[in-house]
Backbone as a printed PyTorch tensor [residue, N CA C, xyz], in Angstrom:
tensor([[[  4.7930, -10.9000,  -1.6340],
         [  5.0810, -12.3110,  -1.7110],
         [  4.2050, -13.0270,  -0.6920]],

        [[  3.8980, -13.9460,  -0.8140],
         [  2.8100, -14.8660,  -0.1180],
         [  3.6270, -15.8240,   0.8860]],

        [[  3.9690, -15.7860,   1.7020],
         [  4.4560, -16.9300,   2.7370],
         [  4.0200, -18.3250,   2.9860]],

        [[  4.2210, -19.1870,   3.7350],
         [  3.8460, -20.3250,   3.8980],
         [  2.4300, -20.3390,   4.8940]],

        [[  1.5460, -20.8370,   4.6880],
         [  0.1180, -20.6760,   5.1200],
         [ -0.6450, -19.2980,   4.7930]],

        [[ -0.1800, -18.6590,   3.5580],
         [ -1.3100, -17.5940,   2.6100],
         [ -1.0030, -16.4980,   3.6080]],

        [[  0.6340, -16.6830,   4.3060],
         [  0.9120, -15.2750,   4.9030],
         [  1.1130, -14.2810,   3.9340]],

        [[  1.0330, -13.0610,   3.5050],
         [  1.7190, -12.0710,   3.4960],
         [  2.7070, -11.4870,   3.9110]],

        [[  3.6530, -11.3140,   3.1370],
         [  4.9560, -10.8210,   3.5950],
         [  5.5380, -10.2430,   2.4910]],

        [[  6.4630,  -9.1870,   2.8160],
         [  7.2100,  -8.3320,   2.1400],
         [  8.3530,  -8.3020,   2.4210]],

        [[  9.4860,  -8.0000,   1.7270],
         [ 10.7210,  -7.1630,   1.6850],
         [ 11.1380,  -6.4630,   1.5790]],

        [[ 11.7840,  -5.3610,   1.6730],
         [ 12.3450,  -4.4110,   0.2120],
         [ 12.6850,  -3.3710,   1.2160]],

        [[ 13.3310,  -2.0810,   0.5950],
         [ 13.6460,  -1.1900,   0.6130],
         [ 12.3440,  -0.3930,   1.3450]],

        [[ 12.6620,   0.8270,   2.1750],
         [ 11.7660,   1.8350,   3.0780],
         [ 11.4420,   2.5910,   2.1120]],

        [[ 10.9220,   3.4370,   1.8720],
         [ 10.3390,   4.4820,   1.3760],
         [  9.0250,   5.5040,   2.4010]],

        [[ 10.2760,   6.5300,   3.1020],
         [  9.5510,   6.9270,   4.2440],
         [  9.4700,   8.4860,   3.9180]],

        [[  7.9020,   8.9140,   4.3400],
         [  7.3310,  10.1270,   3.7410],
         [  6.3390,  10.7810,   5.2430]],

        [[  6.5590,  12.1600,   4.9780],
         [  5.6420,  12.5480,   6.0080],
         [  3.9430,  12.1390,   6.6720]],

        [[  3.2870,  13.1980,   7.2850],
         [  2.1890,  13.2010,   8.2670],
         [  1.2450,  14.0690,   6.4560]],

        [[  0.3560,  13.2040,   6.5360],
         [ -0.9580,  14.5850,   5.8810],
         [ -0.8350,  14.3890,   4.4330]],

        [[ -0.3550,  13.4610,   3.4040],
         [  0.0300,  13.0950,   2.4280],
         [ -1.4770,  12.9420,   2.0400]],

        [[ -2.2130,  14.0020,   0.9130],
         [ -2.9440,  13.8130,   0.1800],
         [ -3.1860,  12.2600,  -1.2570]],

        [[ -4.0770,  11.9800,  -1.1690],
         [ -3.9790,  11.1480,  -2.0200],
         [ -3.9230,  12.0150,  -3.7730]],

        [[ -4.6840,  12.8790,  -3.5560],
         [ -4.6030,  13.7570,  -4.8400],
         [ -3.9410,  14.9380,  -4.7580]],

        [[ -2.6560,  14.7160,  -5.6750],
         [ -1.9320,  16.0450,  -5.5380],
         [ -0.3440,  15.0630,  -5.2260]],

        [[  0.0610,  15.3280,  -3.7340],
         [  1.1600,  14.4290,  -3.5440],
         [  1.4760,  13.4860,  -3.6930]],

        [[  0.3440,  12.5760,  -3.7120],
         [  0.9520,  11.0450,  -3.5780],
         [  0.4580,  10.6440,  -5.3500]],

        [[ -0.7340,  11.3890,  -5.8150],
         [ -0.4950,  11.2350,  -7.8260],
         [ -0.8870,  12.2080,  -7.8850]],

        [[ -0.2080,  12.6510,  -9.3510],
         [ -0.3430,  13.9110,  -9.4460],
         [ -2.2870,  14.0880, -10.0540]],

        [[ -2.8440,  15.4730,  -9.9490],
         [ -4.2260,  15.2950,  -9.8940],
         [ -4.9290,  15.5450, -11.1460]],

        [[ -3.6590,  15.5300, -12.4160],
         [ -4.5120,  15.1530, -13.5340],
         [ -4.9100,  13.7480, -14.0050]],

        [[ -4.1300,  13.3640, -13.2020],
         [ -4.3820,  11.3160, -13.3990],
         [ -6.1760,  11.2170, -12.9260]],

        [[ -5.7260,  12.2510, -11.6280],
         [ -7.0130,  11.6790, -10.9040],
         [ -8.5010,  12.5430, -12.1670]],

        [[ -7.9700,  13.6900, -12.2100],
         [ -9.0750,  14.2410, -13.3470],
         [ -9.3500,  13.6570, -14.4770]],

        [[ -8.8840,  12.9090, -14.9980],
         [ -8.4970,  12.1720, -16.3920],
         [ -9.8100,  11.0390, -16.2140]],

        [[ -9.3380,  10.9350, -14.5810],
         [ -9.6350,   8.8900, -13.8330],
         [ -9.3230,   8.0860, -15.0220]],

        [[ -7.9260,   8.6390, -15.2030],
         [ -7.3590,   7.4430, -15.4630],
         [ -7.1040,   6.1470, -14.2380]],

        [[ -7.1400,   4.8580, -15.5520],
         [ -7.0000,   3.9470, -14.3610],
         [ -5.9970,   2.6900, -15.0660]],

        [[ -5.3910,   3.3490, -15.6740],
         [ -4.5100,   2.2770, -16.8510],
         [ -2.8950,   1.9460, -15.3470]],

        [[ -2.7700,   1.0040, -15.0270],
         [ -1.8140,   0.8110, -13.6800],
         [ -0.2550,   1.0900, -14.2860]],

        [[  0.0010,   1.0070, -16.0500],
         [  1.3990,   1.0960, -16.2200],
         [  1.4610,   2.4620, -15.9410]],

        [[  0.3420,   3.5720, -16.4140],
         [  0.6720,   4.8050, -16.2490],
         [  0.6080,   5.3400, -14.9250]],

        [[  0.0060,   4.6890, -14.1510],
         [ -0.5550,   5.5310, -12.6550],
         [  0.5600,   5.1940, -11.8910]],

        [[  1.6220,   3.9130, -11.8250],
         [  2.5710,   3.3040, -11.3790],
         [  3.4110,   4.7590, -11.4830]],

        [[  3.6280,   4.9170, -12.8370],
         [  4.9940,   5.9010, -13.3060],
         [  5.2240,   7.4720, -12.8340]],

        [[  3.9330,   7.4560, -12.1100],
         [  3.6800,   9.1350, -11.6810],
         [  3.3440,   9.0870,  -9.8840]],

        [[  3.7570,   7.8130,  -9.2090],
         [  3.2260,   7.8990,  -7.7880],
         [  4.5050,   8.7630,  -7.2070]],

        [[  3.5880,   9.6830,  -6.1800],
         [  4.5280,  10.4070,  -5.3900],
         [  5.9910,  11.4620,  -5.8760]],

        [[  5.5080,  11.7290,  -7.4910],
         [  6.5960,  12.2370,  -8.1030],
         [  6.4820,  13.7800,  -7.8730]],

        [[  5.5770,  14.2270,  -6.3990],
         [  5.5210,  15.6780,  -6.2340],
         [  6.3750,  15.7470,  -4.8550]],

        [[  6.5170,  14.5460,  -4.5790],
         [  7.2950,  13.9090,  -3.3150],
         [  8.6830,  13.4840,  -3.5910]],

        [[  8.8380,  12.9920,  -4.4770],
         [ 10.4240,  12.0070,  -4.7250],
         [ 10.2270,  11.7830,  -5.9570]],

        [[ 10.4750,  12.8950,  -7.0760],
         [ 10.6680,  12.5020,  -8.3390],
         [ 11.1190,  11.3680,  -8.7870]],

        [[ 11.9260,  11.0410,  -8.5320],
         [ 12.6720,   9.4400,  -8.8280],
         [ 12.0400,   7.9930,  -8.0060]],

        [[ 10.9030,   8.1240,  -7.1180],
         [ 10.3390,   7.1890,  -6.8890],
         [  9.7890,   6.0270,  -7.6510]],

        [[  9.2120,   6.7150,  -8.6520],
         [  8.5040,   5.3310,  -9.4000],
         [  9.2250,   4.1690, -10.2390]],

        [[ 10.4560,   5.3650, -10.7270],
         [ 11.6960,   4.4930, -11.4360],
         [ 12.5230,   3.6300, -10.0490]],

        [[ 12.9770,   4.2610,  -9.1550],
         [ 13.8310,   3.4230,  -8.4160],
         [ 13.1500,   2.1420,  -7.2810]],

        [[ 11.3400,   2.4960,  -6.8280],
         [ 10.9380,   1.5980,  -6.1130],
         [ 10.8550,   0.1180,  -7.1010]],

        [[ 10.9410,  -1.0070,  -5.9280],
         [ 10.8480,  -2.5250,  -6.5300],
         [  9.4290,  -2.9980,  -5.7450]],

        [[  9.5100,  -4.3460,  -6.7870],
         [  8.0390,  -4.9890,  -6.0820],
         [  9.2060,  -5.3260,  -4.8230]],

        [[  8.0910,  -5.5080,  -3.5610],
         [  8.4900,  -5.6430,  -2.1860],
         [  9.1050,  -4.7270,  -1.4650]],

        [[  9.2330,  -3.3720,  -2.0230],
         [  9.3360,  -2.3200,  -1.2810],
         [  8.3640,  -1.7950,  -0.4100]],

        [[  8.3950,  -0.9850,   0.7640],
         [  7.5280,  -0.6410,   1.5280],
         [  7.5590,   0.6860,   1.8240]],

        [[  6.3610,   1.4730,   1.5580],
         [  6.5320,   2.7690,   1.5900],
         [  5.5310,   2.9050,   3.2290]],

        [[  6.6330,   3.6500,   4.0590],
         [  6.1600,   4.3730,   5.2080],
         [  5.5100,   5.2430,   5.3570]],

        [[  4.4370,   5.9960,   6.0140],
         [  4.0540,   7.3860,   5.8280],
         [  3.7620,   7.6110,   7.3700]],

        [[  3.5040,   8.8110,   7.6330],
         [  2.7600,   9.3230,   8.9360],
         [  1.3650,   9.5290,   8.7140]],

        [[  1.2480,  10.1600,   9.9420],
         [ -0.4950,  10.0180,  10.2910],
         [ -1.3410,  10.7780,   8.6840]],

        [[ -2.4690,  10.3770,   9.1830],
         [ -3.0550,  11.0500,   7.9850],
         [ -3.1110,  10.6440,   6.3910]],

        [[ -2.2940,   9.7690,   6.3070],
         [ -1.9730,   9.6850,   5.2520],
         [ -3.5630,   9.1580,   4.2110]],

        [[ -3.7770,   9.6930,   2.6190],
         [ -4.6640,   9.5380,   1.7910],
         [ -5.7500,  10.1540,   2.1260]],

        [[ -5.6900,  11.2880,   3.1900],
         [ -6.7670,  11.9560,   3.6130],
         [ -7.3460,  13.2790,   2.4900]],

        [[ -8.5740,  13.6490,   2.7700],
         [ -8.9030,  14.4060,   1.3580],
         [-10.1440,  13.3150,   0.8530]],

        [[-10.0640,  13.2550,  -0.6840],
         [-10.9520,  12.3240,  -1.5470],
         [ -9.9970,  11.0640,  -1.4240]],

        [[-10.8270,   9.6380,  -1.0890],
         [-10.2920,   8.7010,  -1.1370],
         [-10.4970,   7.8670,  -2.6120]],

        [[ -9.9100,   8.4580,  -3.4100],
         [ -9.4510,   8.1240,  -4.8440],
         [ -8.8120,   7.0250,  -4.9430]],

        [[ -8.9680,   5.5080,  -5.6610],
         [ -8.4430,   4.4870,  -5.8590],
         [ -7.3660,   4.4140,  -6.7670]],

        [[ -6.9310,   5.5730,  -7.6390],
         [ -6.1090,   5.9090,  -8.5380],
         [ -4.5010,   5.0740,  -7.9910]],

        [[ -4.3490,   6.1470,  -6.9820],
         [ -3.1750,   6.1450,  -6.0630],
         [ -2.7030,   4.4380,  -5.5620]],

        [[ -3.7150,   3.6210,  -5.3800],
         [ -3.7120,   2.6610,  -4.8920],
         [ -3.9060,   1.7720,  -6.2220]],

        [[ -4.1110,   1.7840,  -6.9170],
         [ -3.5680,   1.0830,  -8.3730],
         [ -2.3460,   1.1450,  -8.9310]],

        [[ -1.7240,   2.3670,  -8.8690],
         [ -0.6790,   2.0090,  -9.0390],
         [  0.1280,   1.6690,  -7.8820]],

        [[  0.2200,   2.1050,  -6.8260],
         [  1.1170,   0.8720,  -6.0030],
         [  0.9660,  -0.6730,  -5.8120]],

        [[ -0.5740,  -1.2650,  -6.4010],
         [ -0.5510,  -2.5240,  -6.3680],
         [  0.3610,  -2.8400,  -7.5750]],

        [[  0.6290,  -1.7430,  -9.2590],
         [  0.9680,  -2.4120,  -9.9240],
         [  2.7860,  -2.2810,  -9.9340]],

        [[  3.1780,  -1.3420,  -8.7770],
         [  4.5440,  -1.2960,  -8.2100],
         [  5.1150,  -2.3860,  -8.0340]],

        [[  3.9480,  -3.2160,  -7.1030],
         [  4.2580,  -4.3580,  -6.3220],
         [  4.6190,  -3.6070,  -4.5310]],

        [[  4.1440,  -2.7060,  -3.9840],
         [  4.9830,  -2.1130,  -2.8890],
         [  3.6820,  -2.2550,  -1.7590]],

        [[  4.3080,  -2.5340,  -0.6210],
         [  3.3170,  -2.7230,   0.4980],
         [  2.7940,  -1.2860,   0.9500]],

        [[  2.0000,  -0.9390,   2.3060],
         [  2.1350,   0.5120,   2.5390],
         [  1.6680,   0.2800,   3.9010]],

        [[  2.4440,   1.1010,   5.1200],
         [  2.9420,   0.6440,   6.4420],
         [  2.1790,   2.4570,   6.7460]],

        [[  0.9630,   2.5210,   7.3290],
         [  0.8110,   3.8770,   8.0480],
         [  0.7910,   3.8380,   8.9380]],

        [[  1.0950,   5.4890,   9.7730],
         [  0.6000,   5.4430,  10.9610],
         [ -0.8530,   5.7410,  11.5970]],

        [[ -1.7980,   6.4560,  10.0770],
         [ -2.8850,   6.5290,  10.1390],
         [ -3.7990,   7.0870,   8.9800]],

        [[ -4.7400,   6.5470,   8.5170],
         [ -5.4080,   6.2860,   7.7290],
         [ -6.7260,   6.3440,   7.3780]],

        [[ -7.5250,   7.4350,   7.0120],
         [ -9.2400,   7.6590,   6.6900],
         [ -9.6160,   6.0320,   6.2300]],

        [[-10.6210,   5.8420,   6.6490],
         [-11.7120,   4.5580,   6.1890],
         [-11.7870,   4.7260,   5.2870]],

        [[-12.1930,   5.3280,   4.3660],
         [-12.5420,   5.1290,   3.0050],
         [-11.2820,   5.0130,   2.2290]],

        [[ -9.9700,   5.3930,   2.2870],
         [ -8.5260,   5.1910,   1.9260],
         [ -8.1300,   4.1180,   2.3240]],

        [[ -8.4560,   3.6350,   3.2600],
         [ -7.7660,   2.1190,   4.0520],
         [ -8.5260,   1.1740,   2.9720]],

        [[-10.0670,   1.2720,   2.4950],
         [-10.8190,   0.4890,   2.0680],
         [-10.5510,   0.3890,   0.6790]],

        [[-10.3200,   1.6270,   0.1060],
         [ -9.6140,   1.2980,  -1.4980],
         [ -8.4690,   0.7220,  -1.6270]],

        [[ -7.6510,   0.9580,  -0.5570],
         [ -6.1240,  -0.0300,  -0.8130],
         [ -6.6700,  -1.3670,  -0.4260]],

        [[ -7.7950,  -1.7670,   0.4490],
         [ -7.9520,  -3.4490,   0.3640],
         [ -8.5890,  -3.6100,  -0.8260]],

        [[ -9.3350,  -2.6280,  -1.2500],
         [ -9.9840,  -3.4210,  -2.5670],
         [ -9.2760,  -3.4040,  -4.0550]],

        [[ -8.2070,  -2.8800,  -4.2100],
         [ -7.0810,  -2.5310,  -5.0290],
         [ -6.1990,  -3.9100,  -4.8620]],

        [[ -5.9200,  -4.3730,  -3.5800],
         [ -5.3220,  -5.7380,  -3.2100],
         [ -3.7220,  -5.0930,  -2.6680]],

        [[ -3.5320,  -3.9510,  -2.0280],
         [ -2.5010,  -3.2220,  -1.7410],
         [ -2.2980,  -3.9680,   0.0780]],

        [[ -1.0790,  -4.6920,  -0.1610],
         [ -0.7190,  -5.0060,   1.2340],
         [ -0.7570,  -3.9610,   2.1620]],

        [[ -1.3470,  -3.6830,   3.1750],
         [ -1.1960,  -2.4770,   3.6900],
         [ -1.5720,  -2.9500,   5.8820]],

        [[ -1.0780,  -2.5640,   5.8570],
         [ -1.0680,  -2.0480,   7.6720],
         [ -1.2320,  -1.1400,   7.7600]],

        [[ -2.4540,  -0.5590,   8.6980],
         [ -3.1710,   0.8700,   8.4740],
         [ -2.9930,   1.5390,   9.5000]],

        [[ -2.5530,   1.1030,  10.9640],
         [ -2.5020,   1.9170,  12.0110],
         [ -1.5690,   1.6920,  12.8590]],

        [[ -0.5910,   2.0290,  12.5570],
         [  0.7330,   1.7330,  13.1510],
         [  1.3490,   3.1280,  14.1270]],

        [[  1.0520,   3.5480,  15.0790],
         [  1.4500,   4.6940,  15.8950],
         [  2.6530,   4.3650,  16.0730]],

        [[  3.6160,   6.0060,  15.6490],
         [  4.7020,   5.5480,  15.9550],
         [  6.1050,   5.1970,  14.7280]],

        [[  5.4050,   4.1160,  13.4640],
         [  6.3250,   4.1300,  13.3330],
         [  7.5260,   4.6980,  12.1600]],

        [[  6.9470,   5.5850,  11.7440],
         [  7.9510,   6.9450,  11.3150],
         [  9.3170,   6.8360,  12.2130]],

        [[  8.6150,   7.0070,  13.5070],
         [ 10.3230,   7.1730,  13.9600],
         [ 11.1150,   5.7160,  14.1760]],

        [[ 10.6570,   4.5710,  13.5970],
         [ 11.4000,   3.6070,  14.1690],
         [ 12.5030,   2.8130,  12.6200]],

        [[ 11.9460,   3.4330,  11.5360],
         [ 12.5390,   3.3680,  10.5350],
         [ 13.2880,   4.5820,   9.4080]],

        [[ 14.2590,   4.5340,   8.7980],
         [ 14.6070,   5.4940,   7.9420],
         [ 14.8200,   5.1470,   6.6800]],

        [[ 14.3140,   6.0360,   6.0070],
         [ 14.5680,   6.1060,   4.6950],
         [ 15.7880,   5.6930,   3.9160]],

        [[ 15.0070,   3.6920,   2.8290],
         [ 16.4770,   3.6860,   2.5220],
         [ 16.6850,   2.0680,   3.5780]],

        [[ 16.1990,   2.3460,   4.5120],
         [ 16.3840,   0.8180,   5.5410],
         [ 15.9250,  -0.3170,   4.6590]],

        [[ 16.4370,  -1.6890,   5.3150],
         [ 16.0490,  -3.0830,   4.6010],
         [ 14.4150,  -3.0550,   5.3790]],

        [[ 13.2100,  -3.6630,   5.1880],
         [ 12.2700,  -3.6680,   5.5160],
         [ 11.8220,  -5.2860,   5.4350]],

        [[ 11.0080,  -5.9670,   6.4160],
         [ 10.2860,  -7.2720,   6.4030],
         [  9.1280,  -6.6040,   6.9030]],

        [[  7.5810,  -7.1440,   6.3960],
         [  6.4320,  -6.4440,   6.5750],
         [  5.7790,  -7.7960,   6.7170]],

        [[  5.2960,  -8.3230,   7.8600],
         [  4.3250,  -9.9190,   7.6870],
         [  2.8810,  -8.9610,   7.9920]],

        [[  1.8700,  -8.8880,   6.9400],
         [  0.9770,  -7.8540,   7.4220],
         [ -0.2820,  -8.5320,   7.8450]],

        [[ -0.4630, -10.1510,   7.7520],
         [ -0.6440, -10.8780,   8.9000],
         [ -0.8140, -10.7240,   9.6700]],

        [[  0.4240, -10.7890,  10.7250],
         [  1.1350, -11.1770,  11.6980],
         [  1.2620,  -9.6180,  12.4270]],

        [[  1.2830,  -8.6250,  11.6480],
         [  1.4880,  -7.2440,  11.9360],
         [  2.4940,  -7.1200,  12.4600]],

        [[  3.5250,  -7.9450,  12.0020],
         [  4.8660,  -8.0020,  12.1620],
         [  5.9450,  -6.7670,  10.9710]],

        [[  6.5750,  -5.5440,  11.8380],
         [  7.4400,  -5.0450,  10.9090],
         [  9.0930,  -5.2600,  11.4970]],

        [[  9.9410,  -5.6630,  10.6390],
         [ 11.1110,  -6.0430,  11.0370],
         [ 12.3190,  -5.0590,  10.2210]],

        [[ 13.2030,  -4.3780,  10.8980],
         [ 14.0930,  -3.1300,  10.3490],
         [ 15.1260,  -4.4050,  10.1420]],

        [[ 15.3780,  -4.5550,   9.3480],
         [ 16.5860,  -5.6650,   9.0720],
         [ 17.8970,  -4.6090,   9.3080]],

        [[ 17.8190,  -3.7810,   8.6390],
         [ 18.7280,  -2.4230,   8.8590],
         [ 19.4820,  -2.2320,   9.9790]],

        [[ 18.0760,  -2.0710,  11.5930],
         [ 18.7750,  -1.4690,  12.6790],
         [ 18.8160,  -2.9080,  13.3720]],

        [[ 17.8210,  -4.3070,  13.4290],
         [ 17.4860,  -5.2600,  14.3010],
         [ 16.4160,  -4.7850,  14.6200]],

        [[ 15.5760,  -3.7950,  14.9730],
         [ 14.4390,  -3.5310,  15.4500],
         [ 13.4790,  -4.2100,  15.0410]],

        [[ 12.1640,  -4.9950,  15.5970],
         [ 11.2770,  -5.3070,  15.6230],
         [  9.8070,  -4.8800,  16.2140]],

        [[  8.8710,  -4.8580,  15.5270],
         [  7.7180,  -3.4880,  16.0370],
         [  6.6820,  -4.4010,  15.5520]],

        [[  5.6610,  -4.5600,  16.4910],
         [  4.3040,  -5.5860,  16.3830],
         [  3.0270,  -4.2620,  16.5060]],

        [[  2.8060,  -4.7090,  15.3170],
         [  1.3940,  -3.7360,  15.5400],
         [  0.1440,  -4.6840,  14.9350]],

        [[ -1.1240,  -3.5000,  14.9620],
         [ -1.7790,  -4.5630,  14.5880],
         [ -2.3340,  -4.9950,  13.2640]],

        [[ -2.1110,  -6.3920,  13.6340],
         [ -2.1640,  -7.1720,  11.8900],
         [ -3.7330,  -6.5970,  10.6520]],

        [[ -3.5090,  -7.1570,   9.8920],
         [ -4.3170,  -6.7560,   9.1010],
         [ -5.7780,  -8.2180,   9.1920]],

        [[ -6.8990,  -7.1470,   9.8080],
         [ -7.8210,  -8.5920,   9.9850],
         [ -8.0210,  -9.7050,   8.8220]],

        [[ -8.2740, -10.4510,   8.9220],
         [ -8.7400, -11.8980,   8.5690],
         [ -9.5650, -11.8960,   7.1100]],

        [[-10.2240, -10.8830,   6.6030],
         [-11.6790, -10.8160,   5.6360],
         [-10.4850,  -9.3400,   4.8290]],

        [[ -9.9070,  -8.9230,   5.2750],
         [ -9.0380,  -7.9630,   4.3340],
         [ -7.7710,  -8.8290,   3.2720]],

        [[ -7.2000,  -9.4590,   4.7510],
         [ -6.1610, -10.0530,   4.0680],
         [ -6.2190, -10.6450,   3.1310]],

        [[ -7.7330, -11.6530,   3.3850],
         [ -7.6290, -12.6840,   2.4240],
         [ -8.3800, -12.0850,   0.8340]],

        [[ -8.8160, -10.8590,   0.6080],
         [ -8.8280,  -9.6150,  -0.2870],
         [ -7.6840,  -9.0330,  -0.9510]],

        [[ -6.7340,  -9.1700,   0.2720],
         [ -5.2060,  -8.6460,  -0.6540],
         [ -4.5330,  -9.6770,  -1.3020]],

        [[ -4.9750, -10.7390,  -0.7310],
         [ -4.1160, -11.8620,  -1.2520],
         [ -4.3830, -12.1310,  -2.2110]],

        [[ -6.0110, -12.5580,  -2.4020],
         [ -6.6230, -12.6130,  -3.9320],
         [ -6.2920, -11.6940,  -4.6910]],

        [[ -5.4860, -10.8100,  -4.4830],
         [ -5.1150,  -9.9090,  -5.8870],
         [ -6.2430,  -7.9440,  -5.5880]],

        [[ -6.8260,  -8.0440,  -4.7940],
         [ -8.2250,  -7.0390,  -4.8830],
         [ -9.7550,  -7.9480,  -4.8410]],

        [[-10.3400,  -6.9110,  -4.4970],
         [-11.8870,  -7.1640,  -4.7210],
         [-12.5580,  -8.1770,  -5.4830]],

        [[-12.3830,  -7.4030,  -6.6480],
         [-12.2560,  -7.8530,  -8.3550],
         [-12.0190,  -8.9540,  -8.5470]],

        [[-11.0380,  -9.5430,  -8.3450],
         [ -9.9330, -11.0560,  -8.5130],
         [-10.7450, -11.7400,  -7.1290]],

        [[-11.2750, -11.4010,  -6.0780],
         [-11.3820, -12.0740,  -5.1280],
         [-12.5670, -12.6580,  -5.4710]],

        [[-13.8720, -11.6150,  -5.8000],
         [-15.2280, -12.1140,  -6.2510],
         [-15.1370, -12.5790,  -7.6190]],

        [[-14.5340, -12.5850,  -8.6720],
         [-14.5440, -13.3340,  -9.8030],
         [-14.3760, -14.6940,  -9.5010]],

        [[-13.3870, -14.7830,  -8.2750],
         [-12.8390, -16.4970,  -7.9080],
         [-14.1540, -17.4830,  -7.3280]],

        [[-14.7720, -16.2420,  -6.1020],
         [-15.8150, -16.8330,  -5.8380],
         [-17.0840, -17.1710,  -6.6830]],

        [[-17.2850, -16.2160,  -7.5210],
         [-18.4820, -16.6890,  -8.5730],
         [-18.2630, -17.9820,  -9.3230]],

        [[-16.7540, -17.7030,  -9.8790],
         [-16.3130, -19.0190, -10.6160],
         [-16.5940, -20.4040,  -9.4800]],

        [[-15.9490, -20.2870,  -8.2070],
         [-16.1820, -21.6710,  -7.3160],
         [-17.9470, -21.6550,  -7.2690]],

        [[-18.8070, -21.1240,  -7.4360],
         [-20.0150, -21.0740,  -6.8050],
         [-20.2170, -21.5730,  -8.1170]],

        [[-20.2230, -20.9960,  -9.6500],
         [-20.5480, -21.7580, -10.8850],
         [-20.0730, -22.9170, -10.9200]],

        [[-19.1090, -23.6420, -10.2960],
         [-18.5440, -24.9860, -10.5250],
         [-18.8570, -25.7930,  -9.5160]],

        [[-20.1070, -25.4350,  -8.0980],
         [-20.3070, -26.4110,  -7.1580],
         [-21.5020, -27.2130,  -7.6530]]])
């Protein structure tokens, strides 16, 4: 959800998962990725189902899935990150390969990429507020509040536009109409 001044912000439900979470294999399964398929109703329906079978059915848009360090390490496959943009679900790490951080901005996946730490400050199942802005995460759950750091300035405004894709189509279109 978009806040007042083109913040970013989220709600929803935790969805908290370990340290070392492959992008191929655990987090989709790796015939999607062999297929490269890239159709988002199907890639949505199979995230993390080697992890939490019942994930894809029970997560909502504005849910926020937690992970530990490492997370999307391996091949940084955009698969994985298509379907959580078409979830609707933010993604809160504690750490993150460059080339994985860079497909979830260009996918348009709200994401906070380096958050030390906070695995242990939320549980699975908690109410979640994510301003990824502001690098504001708020446990509505416990009261806890945890400032890390925001998502820069030239990303955000990438996630907001929807991805890459949606961001440079907008600009070509404003540049054809000046």
């Amino acid at each position: 959800m978009v806040g007042e001044g083109g913040q970013l912000v989220l709600r929803g439900r935790c969805w908290k998962v370990g340290h070392g979470l492959a992008l191929d294999g655990p987090v989709l399964p790796d015939q999607f990725v062999k297929a490269r398929e890239t159709d988002p109703e199907i890639l949505k329906r199979h995230l993390l189902e080697e992890v939490n079978p019942s994930f894809a059915q029970l997560a909502k848009p504005g849910d926020i899935l937690v992970t530990g360090r490492r997370f999307g390490h391996g091949n940084p496959h955009a698969y994985a990150f298509i379907g959580m943009k078409s979830l609707g679900i933010g993604l809160v790490t504690e750490s993150i390969p460059w080339g994985s951080f860079r497909n979830a901005i260009s996918m348009g996946v709200a994401i906070l990429p380096y958050c030390p730490g906070v695995t242990e400050q939320v549980s699975d199942g908690d109410d979640l507020e994510v301003d990824f802005g502001a690098g504001l995460l708020r446990n509505l759950s416990t009261g806890l509040e945890c400032c890390f750091k925001p998502l820069p300035a030239a990303p955000l405004q990438i996630v907001l536009a929807g991805g890459l894709r949606p961001q440079t189509k907008r600009k070509l279109t404003e540049l054809a109409h000046a």
